[in-house]
mmCIF file of C-alpha atoms in Angstrom:
data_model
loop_
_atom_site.group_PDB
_atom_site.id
_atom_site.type_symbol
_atom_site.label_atom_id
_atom_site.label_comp_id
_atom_site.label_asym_id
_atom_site.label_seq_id
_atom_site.Cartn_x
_atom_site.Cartn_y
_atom_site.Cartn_z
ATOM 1 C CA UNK A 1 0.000 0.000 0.000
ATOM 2 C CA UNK A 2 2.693 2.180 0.462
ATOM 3 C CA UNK A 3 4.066 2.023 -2.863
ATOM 4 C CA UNK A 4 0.734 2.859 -4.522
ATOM 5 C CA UNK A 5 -0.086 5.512 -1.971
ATOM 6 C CA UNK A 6 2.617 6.619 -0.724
ATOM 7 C CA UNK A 7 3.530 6.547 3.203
ATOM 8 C CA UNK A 8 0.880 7.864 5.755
ATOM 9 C CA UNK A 9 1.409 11.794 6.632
ATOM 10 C CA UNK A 10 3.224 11.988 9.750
ATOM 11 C CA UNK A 11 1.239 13.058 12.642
ATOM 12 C CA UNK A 12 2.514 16.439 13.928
ATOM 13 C CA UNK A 13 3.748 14.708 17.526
ATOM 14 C CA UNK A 14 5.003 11.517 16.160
ATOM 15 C CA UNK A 15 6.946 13.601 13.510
ATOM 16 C CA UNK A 16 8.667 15.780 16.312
ATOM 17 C CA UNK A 17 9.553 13.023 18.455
ATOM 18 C CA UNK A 18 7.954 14.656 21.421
ATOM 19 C CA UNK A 19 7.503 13.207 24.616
ATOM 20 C CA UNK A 20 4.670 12.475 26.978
ATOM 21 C CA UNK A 21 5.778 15.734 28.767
ATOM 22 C CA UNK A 22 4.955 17.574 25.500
ATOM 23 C CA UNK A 23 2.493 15.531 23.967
ATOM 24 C CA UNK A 24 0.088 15.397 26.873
ATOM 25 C CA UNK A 25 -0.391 19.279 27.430
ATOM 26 C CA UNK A 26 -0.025 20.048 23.661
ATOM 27 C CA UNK A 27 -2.734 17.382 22.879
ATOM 28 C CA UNK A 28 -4.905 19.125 25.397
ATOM 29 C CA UNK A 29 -4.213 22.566 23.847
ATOM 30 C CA UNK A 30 -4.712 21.187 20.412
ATOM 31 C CA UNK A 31 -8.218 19.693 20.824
ATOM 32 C CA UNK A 32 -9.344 22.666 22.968
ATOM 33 C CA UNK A 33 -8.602 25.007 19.811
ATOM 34 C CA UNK A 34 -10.504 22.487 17.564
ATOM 35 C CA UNK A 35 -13.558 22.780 20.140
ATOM 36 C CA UNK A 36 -12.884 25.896 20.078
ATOM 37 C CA UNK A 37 -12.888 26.271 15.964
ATOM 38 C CA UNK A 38 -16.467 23.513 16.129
ATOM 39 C CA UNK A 39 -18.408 25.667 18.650
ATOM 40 C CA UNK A 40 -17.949 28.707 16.569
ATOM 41 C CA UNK A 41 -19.073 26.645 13.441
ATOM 42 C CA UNK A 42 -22.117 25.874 15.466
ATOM 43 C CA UNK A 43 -23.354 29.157 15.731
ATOM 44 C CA UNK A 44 -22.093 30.372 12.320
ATOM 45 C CA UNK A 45 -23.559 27.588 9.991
ATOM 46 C CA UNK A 46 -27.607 27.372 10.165
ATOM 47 C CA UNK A 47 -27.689 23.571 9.888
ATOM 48 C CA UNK A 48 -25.179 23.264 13.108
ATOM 49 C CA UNK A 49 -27.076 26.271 14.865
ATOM 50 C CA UNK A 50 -30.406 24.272 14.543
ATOM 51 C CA UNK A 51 -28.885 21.316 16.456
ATOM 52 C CA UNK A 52 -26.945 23.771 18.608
ATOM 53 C CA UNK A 53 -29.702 25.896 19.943
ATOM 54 C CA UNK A 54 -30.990 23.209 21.966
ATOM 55 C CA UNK A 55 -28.282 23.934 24.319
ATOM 56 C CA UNK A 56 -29.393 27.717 24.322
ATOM 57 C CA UNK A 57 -32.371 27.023 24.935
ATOM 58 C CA UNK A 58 -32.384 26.421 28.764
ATOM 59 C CA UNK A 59 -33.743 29.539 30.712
ATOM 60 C CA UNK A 60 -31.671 28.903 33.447
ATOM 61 C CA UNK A 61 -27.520 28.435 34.018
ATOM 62 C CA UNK A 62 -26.715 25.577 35.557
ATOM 63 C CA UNK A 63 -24.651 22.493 36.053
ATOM 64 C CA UNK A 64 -27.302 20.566 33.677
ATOM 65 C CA UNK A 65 -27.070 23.432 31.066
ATOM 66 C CA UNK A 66 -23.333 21.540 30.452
ATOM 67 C CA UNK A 67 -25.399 17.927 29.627
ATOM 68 C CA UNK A 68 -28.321 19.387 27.370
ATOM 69 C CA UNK A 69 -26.785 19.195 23.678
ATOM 70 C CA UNK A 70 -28.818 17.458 20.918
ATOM 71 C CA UNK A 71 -27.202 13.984 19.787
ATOM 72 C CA UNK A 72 -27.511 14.821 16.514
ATOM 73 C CA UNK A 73 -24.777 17.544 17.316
ATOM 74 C CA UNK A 74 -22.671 15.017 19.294
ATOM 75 C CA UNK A 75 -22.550 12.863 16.566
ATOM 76 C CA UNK A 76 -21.422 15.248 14.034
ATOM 77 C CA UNK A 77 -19.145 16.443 15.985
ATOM 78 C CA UNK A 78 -17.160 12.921 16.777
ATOM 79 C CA UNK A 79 -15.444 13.058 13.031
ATOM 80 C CA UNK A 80 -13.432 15.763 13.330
ATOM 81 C CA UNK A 81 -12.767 15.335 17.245
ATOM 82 C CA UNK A 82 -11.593 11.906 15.883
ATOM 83 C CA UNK A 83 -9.097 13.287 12.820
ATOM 84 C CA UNK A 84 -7.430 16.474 14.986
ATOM 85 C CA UNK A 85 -6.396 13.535 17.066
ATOM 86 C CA UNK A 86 -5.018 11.484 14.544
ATOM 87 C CA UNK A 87 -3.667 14.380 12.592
ATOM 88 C CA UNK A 88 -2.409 15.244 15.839
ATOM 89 C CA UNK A 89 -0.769 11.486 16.943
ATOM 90 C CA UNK A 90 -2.595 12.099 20.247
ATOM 91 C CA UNK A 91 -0.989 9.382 22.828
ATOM 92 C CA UNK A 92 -3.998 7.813 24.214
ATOM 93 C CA UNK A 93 -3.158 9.599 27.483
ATOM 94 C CA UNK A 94 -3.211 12.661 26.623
ATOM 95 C CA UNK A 95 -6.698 12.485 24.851
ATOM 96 C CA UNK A 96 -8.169 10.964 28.470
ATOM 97 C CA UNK A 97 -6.548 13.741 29.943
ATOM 98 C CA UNK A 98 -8.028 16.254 27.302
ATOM 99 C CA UNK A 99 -11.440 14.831 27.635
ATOM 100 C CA UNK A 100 -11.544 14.863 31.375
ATOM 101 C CA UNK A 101 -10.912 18.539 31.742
ATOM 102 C CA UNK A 102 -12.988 18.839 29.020
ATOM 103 C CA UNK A 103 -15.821 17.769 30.815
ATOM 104 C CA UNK A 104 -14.399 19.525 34.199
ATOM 105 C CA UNK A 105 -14.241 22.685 32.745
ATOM 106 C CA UNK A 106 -17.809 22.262 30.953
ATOM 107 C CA UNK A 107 -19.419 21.196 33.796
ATOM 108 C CA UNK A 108 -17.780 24.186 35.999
ATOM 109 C CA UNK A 109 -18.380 26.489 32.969
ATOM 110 C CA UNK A 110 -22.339 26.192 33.218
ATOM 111 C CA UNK A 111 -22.206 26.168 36.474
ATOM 112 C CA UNK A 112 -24.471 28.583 38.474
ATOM 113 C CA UNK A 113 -21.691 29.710 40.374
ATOM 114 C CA UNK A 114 -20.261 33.685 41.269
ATOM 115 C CA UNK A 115 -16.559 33.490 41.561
ATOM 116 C CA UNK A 116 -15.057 36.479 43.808
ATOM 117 C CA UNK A 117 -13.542 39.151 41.513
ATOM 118 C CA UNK A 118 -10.083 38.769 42.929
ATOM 119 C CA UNK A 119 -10.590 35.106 41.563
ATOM 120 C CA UNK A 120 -12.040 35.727 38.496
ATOM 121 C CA UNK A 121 -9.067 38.457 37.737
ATOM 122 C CA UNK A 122 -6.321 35.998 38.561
ATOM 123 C CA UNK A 123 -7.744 33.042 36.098
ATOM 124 C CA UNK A 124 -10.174 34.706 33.661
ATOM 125 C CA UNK A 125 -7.018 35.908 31.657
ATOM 126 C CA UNK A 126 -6.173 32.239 30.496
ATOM 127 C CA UNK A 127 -8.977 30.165 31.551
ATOM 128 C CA UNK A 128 -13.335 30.366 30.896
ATOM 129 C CA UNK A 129 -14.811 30.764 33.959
ATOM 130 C CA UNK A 130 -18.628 30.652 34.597
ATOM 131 C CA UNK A 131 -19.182 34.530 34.426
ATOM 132 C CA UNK A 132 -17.413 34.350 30.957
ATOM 133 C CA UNK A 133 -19.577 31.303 29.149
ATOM 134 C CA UNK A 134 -23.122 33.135 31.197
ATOM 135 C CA UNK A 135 -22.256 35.987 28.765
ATOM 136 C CA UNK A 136 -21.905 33.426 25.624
ATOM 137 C CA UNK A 137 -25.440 31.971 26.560
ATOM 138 C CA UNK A 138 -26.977 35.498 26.915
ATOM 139 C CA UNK A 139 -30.494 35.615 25.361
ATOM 140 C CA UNK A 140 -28.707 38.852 23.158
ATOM 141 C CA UNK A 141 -27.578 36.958 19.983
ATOM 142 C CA UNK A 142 -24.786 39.842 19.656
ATOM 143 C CA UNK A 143 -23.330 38.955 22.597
ATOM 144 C CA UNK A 144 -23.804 34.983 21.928
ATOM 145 C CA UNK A 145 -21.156 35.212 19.553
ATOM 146 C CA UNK A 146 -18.591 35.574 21.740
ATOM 147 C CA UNK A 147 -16.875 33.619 24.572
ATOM 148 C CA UNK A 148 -16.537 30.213 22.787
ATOM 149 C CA UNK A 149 -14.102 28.497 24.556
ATOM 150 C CA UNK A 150 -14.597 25.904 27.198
ATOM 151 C CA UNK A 151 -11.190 25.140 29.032
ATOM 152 C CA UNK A 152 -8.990 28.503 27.320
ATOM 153 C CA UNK A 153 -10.331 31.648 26.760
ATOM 154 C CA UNK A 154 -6.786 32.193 25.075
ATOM 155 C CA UNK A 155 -8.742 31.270 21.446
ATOM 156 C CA UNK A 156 -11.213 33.989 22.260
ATOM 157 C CA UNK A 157 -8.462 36.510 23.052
ATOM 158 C CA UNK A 158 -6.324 35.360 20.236
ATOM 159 C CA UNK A 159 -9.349 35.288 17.561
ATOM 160 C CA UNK A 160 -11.268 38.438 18.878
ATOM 161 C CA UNK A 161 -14.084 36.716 20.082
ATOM 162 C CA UNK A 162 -13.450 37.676 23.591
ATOM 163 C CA UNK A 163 -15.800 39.774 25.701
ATOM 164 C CA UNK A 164 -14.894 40.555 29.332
ATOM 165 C CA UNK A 165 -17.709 39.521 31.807
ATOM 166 C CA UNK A 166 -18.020 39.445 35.949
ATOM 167 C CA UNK A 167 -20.110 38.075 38.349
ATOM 168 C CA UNK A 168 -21.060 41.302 39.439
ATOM 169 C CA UNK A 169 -22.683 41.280 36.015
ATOM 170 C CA UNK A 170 -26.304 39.618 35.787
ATOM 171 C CA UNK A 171 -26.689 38.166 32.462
ATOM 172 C CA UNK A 172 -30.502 36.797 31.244
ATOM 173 C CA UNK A 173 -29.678 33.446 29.653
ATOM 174 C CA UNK A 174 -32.031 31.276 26.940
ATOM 175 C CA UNK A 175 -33.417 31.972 23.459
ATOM 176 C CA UNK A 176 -35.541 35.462 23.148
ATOM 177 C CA UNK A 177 -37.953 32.322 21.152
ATOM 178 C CA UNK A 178 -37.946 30.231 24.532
ATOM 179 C CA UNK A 179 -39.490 31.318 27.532
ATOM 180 C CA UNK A 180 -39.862 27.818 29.551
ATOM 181 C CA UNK A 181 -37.536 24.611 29.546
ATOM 182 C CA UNK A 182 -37.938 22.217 26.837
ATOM 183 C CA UNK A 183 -38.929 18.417 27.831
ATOM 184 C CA UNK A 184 -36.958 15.768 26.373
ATOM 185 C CA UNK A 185 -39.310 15.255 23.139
ATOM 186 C CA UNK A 186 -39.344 19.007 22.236
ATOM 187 C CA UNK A 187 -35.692 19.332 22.954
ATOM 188 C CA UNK A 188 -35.029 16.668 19.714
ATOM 189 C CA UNK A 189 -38.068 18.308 17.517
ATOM 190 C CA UNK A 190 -36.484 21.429 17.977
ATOM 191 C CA UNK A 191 -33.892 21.699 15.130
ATOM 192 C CA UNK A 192 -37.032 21.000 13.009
ATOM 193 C CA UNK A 193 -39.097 24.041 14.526
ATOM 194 C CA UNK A 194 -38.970 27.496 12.642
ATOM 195 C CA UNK A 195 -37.418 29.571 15.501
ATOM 196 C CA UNK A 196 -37.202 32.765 12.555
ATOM 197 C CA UNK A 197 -33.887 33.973 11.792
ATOM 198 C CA UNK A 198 -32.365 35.042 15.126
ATOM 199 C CA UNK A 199 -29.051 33.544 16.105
#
């Protein structure tokens, strides 16, 4: 196979030789920035913002914001999650590690929780904190389209998506569409509903 196709690409952390010191935090950097790059696409491309605003559609913030997604997101979604880390040559280590503070951070992120300013100061410059992602579920779409990031807020920053936010900042949260939580059955209709044009 090699002949007729040539070798495989080399995967950017097999190619450097790096080691589990380096791969581990640099495969956790590199999938952030590709959930990063995906939960902008969600809000940019109608098709992916259909399936997306079911998890803007909660009227309230909390921890169970973090679990409402529609699968039909999830599973488009696992494809590219699944070729950045073979592009990558992830160690199996450091995508377990990746995918646990994933879920950490999400969890934390949607959390209904008011960090002290002092806090929120001295980790809000490189990490999301709740305050941050309540202003990225605001029922504004303007200021939806900011604050993507769910472990870094360095992609904001870097990209110019970034909007400052505080917990000394109260923030209404949901779809302008939505005025009560969905149930289970009208959470999975709802990328079939006509919500108009609003984003």
């Amino acid at each position: 196979l090699a002949r007729k196709f040539g070798p495989p690409p080399r995967r950017v952390l097999n190619a450097t030789g790096a080691s589990l010191a380096v791969a581990i935090p640099a495969t956790v950097i590199g999938l952030d920035f590709v959930s990063y790059l995906w939960h902008r696409a969600n809000h940019v491309v109608p098709t992916l913002w259909r399936l997306h605003r079911v998890h803007h559609s909660d009227p309230t913030f909390t921890v169970s914001t973090a679990l409402r997604f529609h699968p039909g997101e999830l599973v488009l979604s696992l494809p590219l999650r699944l070729l950045a880390v073979v592009l990558l040559g992830a160690p199996a280590i450091g995508v377990v590690a990746f995918e646990a503070l994933f879920a950490v951070s999400n969890l934390i992120d949607h959390g209904d929780i008011d960090l002290s300013l002092a806090v929120e100061g001295a980790v809000g410059g490189l990490l999301v904190t709740p305050a941050l992602h309540r202003f990225h579920h605001s029922r504004a779409g303007s200021e939806r389209d900011h604050n993507f990031g769910t472990i870094l807020i360095l992609w904001d920053r870097l990209l110019r998506t970034y909007r400052p936010n505080s917990s000394a900042v109260q923030v209404e949260v949901g779809l302008p569409e939505i005025r009560a939580s969905l149930g289970l059955r009208a959470a999975l209709l709802l990328p079939f509903r006509s919500l108009g044009s609003a984003r």
